[in-house]
Coordinates of C-alpha atoms and ligand atoms in Angstrom, one line a residue:
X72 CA 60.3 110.9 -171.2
X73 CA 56.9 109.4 -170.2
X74 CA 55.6 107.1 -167.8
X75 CA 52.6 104.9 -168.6
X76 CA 50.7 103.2 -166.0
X77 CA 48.0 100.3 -167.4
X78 CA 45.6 98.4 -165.2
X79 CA 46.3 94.8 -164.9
X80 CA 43.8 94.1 -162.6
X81 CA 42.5 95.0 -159.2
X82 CA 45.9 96.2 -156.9
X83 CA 47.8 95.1 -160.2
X84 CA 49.8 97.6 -162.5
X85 CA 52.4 97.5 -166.0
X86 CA 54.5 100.4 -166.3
X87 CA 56.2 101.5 -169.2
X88 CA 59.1 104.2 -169.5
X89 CA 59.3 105.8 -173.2
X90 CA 61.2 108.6 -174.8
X91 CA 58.5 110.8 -176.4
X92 CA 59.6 109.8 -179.6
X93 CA 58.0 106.7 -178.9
X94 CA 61.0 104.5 -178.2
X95 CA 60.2 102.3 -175.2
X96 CA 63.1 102.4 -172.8
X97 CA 61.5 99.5 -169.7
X98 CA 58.5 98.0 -168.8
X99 CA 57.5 96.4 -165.2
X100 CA 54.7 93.7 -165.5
X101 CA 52.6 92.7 -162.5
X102 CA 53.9 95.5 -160.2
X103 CA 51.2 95.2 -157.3
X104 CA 49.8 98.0 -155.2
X105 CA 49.6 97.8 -151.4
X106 CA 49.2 100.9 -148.3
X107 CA 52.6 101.1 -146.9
X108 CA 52.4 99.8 -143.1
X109 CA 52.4 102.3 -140.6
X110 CA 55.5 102.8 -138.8
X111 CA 53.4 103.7 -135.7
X112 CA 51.6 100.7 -135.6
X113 CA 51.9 98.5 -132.4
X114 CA 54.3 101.2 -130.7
X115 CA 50.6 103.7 -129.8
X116 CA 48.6 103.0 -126.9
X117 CA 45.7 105.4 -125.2
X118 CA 45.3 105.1 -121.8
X119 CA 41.2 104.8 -120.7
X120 CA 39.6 102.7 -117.9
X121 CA 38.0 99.1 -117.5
X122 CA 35.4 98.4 -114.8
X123 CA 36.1 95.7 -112.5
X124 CA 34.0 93.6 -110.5
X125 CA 32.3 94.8 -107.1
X126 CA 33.8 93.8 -104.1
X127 CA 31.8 92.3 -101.4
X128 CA 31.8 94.7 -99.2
X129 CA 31.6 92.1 -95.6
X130 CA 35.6 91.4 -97.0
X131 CA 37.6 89.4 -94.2
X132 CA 39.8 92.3 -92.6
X133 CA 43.6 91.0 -91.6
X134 CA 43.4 90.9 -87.8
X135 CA 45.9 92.6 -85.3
X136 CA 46.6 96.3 -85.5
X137 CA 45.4 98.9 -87.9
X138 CA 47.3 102.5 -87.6
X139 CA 45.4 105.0 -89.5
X140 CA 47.9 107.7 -91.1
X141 CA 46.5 111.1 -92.5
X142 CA 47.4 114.5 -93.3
X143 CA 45.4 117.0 -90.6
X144 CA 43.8 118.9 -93.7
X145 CA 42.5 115.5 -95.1
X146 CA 38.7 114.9 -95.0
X147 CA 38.5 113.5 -91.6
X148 CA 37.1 110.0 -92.3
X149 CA 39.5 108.6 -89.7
X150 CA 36.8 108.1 -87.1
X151 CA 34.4 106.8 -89.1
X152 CA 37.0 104.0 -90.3
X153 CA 38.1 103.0 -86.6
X154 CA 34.2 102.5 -86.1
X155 CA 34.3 99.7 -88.8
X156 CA 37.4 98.3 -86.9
X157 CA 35.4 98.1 -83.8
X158 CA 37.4 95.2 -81.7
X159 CA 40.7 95.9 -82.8
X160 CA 43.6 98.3 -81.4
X161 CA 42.8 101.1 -84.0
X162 CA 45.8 104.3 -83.5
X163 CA 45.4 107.6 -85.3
X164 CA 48.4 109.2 -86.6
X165 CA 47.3 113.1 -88.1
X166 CA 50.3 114.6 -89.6
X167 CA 51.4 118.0 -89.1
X168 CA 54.2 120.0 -88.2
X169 CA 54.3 119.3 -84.2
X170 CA 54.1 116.2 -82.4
X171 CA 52.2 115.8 -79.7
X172 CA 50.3 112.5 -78.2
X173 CA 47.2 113.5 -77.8
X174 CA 46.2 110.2 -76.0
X175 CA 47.6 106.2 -75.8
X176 CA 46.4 105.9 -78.9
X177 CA 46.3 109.1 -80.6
X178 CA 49.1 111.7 -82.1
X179 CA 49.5 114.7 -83.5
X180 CA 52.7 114.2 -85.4
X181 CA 55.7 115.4 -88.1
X182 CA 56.9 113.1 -90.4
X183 CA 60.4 113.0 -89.5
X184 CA 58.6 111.7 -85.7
X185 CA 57.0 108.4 -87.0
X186 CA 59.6 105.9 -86.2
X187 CA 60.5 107.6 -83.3
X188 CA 56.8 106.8 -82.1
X189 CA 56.0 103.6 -83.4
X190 CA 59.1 101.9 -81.2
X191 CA 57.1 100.9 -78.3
X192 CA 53.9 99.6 -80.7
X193 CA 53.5 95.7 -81.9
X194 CA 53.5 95.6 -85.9
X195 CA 50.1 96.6 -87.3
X196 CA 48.6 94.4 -90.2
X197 CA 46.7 97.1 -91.7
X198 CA 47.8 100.8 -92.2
X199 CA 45.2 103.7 -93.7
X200 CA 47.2 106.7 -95.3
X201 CA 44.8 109.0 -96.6
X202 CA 45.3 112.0 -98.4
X203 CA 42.1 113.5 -99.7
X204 CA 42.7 117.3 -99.7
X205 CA 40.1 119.4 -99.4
X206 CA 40.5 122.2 -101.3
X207 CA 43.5 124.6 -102.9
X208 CA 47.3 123.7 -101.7
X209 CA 50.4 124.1 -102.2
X210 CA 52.8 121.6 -103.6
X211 CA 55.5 121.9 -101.1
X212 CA 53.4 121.7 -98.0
X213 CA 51.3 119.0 -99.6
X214 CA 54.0 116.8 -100.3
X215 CA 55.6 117.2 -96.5
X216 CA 52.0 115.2 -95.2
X217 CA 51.6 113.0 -98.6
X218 CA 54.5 111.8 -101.0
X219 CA 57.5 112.2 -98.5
X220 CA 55.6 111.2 -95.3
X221 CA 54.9 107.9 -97.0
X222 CA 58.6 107.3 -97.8
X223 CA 59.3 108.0 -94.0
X224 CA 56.3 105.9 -92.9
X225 CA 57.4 102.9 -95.6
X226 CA 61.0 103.4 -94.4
X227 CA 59.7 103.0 -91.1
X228 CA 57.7 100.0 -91.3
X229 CA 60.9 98.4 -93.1
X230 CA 63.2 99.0 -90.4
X231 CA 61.2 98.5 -87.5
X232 CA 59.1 95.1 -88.7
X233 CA 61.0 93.4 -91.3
X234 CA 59.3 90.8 -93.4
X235 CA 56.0 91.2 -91.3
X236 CA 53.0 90.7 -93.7
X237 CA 51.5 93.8 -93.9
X238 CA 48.7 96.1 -95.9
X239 CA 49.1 99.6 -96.6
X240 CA 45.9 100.6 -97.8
X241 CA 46.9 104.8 -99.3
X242 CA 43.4 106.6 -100.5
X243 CA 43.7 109.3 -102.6
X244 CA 40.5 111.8 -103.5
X245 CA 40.1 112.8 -106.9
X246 CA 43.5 113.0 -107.5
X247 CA 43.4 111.0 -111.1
X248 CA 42.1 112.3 -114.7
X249 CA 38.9 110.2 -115.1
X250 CA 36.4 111.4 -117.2
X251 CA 33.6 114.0 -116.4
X252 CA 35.4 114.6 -113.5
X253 CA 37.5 117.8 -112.0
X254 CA 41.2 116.8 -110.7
X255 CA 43.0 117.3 -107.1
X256 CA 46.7 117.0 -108.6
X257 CA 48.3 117.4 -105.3
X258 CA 47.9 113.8 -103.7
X259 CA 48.8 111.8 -107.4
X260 CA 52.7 111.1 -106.7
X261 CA 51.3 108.5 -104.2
X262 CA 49.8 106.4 -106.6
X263 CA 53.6 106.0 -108.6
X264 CA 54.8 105.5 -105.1
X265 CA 52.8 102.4 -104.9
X266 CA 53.5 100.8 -107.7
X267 CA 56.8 101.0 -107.6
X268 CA 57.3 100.5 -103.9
X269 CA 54.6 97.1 -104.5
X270 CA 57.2 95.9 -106.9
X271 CA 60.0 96.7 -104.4
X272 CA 58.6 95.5 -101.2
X273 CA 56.5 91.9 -102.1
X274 CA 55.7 91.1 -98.9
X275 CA 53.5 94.3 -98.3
X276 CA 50.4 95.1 -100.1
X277 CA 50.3 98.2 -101.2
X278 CA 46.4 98.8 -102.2
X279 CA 45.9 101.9 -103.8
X280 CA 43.0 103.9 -104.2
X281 CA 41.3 107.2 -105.3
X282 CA 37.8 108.1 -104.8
X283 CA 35.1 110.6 -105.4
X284 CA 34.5 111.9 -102.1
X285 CA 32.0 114.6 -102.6
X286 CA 30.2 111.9 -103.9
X287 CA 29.3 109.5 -101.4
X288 CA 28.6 109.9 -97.8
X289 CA 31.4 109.0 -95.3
X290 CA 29.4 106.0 -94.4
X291 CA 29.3 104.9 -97.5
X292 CA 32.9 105.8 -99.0
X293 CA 34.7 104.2 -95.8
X294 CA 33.0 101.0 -96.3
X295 CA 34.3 100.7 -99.7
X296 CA 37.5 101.4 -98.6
X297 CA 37.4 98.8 -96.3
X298 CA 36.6 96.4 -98.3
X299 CA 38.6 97.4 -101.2
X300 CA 40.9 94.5 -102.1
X301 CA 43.2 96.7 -104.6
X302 CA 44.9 94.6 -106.8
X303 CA 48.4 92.2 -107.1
X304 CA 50.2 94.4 -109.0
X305 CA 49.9 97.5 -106.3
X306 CA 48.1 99.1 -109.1
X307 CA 45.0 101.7 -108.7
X308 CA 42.1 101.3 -108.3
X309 CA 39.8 104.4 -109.0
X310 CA 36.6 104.0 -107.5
X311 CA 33.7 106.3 -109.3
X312 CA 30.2 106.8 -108.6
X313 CA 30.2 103.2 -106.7
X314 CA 32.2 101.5 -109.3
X315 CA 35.6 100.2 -109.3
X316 CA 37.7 101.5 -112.5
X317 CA 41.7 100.1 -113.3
X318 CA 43.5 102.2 -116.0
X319 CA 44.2 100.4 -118.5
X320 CA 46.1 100.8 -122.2
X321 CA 44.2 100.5 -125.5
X322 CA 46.6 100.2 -128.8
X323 CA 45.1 103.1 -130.9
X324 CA 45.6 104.1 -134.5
X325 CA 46.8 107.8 -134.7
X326 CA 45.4 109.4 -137.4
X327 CA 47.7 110.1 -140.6
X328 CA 48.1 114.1 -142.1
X329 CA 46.6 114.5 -145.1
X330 CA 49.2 115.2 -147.7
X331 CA 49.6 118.8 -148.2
X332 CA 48.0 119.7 -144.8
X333 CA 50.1 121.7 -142.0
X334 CA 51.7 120.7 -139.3
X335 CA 51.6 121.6 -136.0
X336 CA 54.1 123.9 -136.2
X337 CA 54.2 127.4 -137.4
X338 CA 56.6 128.1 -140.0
X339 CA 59.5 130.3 -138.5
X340 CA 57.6 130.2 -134.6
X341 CA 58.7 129.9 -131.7
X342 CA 59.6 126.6 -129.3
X343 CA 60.6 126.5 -125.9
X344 CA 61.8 123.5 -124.6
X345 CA 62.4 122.9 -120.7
X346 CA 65.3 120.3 -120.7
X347 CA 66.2 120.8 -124.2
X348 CA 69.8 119.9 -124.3
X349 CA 69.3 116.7 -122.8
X350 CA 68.5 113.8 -125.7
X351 CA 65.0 113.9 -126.7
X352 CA 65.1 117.7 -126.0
X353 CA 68.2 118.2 -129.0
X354 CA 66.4 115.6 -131.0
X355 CA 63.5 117.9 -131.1
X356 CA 64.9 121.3 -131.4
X357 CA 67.0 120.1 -134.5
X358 CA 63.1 118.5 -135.8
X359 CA 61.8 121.8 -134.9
X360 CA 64.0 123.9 -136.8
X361 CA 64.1 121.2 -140.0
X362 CA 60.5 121.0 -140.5
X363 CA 59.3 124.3 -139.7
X364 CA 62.4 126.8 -139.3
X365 CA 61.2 126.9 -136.0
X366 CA 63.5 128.8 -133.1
X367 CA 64.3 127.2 -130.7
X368 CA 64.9 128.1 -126.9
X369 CA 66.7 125.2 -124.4
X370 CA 66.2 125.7 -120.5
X371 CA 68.5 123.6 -118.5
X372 CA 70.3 123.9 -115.1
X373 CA 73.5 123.7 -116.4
X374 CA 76.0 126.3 -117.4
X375 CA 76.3 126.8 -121.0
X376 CA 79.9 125.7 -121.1
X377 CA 79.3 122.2 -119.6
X378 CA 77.5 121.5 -123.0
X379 CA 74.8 123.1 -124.0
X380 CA 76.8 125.9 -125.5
X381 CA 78.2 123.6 -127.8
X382 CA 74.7 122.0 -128.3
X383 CA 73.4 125.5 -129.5
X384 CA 76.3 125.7 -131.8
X385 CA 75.2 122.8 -133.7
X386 CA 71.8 123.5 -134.0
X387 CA 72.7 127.5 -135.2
X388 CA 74.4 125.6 -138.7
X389 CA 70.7 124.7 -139.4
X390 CA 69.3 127.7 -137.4
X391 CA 67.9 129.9 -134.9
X392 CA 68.6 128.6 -131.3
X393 CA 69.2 130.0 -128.0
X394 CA 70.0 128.5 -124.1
X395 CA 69.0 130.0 -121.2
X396 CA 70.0 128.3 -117.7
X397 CA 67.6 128.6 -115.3
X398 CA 66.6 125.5 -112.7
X399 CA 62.1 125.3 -113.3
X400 CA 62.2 124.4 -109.4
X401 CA 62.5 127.7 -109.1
X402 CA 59.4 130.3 -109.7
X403 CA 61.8 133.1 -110.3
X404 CA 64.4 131.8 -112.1
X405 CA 62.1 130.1 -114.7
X406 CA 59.7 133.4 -115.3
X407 CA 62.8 135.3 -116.0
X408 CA 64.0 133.1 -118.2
X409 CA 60.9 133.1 -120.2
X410 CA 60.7 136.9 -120.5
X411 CA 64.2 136.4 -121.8
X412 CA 63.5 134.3 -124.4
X413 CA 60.4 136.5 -125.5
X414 CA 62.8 139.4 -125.7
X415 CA 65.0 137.7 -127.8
X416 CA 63.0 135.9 -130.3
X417 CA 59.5 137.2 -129.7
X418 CA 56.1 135.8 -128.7
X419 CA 56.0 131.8 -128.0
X420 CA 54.3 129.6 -130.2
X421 CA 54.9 126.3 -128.1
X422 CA 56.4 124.9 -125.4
X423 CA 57.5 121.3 -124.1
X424 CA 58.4 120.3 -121.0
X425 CA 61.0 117.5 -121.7
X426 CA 63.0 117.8 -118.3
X427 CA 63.9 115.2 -115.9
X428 CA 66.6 113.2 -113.5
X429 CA 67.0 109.9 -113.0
X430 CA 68.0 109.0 -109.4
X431 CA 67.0 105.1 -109.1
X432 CA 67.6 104.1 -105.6
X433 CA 66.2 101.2 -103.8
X434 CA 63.5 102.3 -100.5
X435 CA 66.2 101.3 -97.9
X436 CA 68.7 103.7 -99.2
X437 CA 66.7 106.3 -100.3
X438 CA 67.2 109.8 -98.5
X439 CA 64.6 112.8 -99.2
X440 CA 67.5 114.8 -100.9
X441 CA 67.7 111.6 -103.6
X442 CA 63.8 111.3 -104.1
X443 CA 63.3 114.9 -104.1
X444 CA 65.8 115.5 -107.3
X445 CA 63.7 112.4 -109.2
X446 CA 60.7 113.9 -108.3
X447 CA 60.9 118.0 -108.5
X448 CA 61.9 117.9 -112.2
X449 CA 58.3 116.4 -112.9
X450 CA 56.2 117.8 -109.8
X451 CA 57.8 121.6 -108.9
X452 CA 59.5 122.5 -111.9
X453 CA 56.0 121.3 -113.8
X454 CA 54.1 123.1 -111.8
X455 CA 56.4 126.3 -112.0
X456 CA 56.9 126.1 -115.8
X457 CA 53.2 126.2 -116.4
X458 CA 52.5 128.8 -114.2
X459 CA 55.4 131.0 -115.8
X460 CA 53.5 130.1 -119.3
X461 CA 49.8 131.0 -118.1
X462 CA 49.6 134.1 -119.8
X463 CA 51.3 132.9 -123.2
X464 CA 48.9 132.5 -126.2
X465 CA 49.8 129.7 -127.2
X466 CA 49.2 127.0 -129.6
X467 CA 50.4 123.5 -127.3
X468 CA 52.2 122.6 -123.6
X469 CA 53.3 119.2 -124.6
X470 CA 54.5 117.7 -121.3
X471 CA 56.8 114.5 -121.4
X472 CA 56.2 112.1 -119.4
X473 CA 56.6 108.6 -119.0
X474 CA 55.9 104.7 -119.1
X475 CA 56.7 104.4 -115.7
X476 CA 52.8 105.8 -115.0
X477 CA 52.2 102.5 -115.8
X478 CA 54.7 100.4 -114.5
X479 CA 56.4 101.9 -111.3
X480 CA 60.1 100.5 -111.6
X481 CA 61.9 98.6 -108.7
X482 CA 63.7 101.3 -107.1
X483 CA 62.0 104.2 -109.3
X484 CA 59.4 105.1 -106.5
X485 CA 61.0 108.8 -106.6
X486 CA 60.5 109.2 -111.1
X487 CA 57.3 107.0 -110.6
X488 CA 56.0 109.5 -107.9
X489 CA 56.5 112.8 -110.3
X490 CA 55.2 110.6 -113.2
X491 CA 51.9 110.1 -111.7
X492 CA 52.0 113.4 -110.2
X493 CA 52.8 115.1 -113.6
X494 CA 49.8 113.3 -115.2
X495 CA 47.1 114.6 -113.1
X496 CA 48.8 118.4 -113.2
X497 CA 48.3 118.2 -117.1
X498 CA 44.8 117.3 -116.7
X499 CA 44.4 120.0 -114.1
X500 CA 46.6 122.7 -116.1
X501 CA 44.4 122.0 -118.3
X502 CA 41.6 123.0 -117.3
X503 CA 43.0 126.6 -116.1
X504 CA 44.2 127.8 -119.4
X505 CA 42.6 128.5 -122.8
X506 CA 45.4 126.9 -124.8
X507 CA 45.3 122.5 -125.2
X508 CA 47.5 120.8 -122.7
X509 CA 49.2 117.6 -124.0
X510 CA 50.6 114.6 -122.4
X511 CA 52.7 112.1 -124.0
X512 CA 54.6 109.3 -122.1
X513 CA 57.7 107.9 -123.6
X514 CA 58.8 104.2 -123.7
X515 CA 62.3 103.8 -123.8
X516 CA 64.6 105.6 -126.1
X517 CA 68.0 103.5 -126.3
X518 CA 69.9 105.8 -129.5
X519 CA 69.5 109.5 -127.3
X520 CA 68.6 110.3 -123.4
X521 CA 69.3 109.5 -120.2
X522 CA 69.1 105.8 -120.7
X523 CA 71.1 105.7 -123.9
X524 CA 73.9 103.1 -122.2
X525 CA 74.6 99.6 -122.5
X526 CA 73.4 98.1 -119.9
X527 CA 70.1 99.8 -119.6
X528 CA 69.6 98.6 -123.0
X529 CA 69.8 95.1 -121.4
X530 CA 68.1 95.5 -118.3
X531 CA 65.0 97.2 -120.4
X532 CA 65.2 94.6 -123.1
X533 CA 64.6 91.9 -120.2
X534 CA 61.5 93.5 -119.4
X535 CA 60.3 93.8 -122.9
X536 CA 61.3 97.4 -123.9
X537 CA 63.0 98.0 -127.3
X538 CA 64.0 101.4 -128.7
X539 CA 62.0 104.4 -130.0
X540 CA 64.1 105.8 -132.5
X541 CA 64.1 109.4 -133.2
X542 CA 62.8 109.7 -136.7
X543 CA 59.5 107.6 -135.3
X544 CA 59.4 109.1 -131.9
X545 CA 59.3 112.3 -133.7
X546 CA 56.8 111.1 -136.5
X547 CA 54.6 110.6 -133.3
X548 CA 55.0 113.3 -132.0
X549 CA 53.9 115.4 -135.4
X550 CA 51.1 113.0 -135.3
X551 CA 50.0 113.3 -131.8
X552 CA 50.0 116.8 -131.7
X553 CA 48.1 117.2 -135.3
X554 CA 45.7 115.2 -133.8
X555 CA 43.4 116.1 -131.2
X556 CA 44.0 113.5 -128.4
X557 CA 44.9 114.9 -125.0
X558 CA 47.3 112.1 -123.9
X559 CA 49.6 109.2 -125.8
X560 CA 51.9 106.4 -124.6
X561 CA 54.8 105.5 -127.5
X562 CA 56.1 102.3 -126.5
X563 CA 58.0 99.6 -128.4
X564 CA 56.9 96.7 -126.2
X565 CA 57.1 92.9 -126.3
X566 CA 53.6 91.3 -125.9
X567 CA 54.4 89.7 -122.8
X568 CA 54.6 93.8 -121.3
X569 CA 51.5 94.7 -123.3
X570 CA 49.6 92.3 -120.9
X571 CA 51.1 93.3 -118.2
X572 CA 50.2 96.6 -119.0
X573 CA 46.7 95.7 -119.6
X574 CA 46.7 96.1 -123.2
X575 CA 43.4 95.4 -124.6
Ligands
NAP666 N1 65.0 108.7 -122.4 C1 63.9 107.9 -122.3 O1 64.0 106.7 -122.6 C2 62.6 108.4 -121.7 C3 61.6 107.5 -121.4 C4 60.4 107.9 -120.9 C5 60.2 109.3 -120.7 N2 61.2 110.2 -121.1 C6 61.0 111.6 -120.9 O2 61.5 112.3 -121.9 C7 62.1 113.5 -121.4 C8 63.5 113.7 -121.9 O3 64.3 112.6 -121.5 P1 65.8 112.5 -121.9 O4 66.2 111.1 -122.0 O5 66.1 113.4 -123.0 O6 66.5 113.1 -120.6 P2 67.9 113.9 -120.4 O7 68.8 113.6 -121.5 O8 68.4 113.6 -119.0 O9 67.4 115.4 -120.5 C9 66.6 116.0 -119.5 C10 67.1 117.4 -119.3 O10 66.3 118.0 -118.2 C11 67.1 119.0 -117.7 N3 66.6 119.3 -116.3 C12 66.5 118.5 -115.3 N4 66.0 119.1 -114.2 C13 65.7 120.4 -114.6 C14 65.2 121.5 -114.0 N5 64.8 121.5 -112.7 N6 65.1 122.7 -114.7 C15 65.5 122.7 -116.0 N7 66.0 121.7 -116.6 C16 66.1 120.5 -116.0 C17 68.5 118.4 -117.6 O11 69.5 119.4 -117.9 P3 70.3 120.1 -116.7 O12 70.9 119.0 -115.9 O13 71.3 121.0 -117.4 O14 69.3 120.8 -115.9 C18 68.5 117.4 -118.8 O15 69.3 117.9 -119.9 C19 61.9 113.6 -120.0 O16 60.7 114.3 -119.7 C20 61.6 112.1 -119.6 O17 60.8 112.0 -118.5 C21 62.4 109.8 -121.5

């Protein structure tokens, strides 16, 4: 048989079907030509920056109290903001691991201590938490005097002054991935924190903001705190070089793979996957293994009888696959299991991080035990996973993270915290290894996952959210990581979210 194609006229064809005997068997006239549509359009966004406006900088400061709240190994702008308060009751609150009142005004205290210290003072109108770290630290110790001291300082405020109008100004230094610019990763769960909490709590402004210390004298970088305004959404504000930055989204176009070209994936490799019998993680290892007879390796907490045994089962029809449980909080636990996995299937090609726990709880009822196992699975067990991968030659980290860096969900602050903080360890991972770091945030995956219910399919759908599916979240995901762009947001979103995103 033969197939004969004639040109009609521009994007215009007639085909013709004929035995090669000559016997004509069909003809289609006026069969027109167009590029198929992208199945990624609309659902690919890059997040960027756009400048905003100066700020006068003689701003009208709320009048009454103003508590200033900072970790003891913060730079110490604290005096030179009381100066600019001149007038008002100003009280200084350094947190550490004693408590001890240093004067009517002035403590040296623990976190667990605030309430307990605040019960004889009127309601401030203003409160400073800053958390500019100067230098190295260490996650744990940094999150004592930064993430989890503002829960207790928000619960606090909560319990002590309800509904009193309020502004809690938190200051971050170089904690966010801006460009030309090194990252502090440690302080970044506050700016999640925000967001979320803003959402949670709308009669206190959260005003959130990270600046470029080294860059500015302290003169100079208090008064644009002071008169930073933040804006209504809680969101942050990064403040560079003078200039006030919001993140923002821009929909972007990923680049198609030229027919015939390879993959990200090398045949027969290997794939480690932290979380990898939850949803997206199966979804991925049974992609892995069709497309490039990949092996795969799961990590999970779980023992392999509650699931992931079973998992692994299915995936061993199609091919190699292997679980190892091991909890990434833990350094040991999560080096051992890598050398495991090397031992049984060789060097690592790849690894995702695709772990996480949802533990949505609104601020009044939220206990450190609940926000810590949110949080951990994106900020310890990040941290721990890419230091147990540092000496790996490998081709791609692709960490998973999420929309909620955007958002901050009403009784999230715990996910929205390790979201945020997750971001700005990417960015500083990657600048400590030789292999490309990735980030890509997920929208809302409604077939697979931890969300994968009824009525979160509702709730999500009322803010805008419709399903990623896996055969496009994983054509994505190809794309993405054939591509060379550090960081992606996949979202199927309503318009009305886009803006509310600050799509542009
Ligand atoms: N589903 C969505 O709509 C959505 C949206 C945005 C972003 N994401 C991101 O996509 C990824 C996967 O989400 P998913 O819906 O597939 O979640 P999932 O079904 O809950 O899977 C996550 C897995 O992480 C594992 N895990 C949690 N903590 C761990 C730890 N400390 N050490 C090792 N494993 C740990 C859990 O297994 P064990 O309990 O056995 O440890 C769980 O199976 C996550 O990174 C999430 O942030 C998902």
């Amino acid at each position: 048989m033969a197939a004969y194609v004639q040109t009609l006229g521009p994007g215009r064809y007639r085909l013709t079907l004929a035995r090669l005997s000559g016997e004509v068997l069909l003809v289609m006239d006026e069969i027109c030509a167009r590029a198929m549509a992208d199945p990624l359009e609309k659902l690919c966004y890059r997040p960027g920056f756009r400048a905003l406006p100066p700020v006068d900088s003689v701003a009208v400061q709320p009048q009454g109290e103003v508590w200033i709240v900072h970790a003891l190994d913060s730079l110490p702008l604290h005096r030179h903001l009381a100066g600019l308060h001149a007038g008002q009751t100003v009280r200084r609150l350094g947190l550490t691991t004693e408590t001890r009142c240093l004067g009517p005004n002035e403590w040296d205290i623990t976190p667990e201590a605030l309430e307990r210290v605040m019960e004889e003072w009127p309601a401030p109108r203003l409160v400073y938490f800053l958390d500019l770290p100067q230098g190295e630290a260490e996650l744990a110790r940094h999150e004592q005097q930064g993430v989890f001291a503002l829960l207790r300082l928000v619960q606090a405020l909560q319990s002590r002054y309800p509904g009193a109008a309020l502004v809690v100004k938190v200051v971050t230094g170089n904690a966010v991935d801006f460009p030309d610019s090194d990252v502090t990763p440690w302080p970044a769960g506050l700016h999640g924190f925000c967001r979320s909490a803003a959402r949670e709590l709308p009669e206190t402004r959260f005003v959130c903001l990270d600046v470029d210390a080294a860059f500015q004298t302290p003169e100079r970088l208090v008064a644009a705190i002071v008169a930073e305004p933040g804006t209504e959404s809680g969101g942050l504000v990064v403040l560079r070089r003078g200039q006030r930055f919001a993140p923002g989204l821009m929909p972007a176009k990923l680049p198609t793979r030229p027919a015939g070209a390879p993959n990200a994936y090398r045949p027969g490799g290997t794939y480690v996957i932290l979380g990898g019998a939850g949803g997206i993680g199966l979804v991925l290892a049974r992609h892995l293994i069709r497309t490039a007879g990949a092996k795969v390796a799961l990590i999970g907490r779980r023992s392999p009888d509650a699931g992931p045994e079973a998992a692994v089962a299915e995936l061993r029809l199609i091919g190699d696959a292997l679980y190892v449980q091991a909890d990434a909080t833990d350094p040991v636990a999560i080096k051992t299991a890598i050398a495991q996995i090397k031992e049984q299937f060789g060097p690592i090609h790849g690894a995702f991080h695709s772990a996480m726990v949802l533990a949505d709880r609104s601020l009044d009822r939220m206990d450190q035990t609940t926000f810590e196992a949110a949080l951990q699975p994106k900020a310890c067990a990040t941290v721990h996973f890419c230091h147990a991968l540092a000496d790996e030659n490998l081709d791609f980290l692709l960490l998973f993270s999420s929309l909620q860096s955007f958002v901050g969900g009403p009784g999230q602050t715990n996910y929205a915290a390790g979201c945020t903080f997750l971001d700005s360890y990417a960015a500083y991972w990657r600048s400590q290894v030789a292999y490309p770091v990735r980030l890509l945030h997920w929208g809302y995956w409604g077939s697979v996952g931890v969300v994968a219910s009824e009525s979160y399919r509702r709730r999500l759908a009322e803010m805008g959210l419709a399903s990623i599916e896996p055969d496009i979240g994983m054509a994505a995901l190809d794309r993405f990581l054939a591509s060379d762009w550090p960081q992606l947001l996949v979202v199927r979103a309503e318009q009305r979210l886009l803006e509310e995103l600050g799509v542009r």
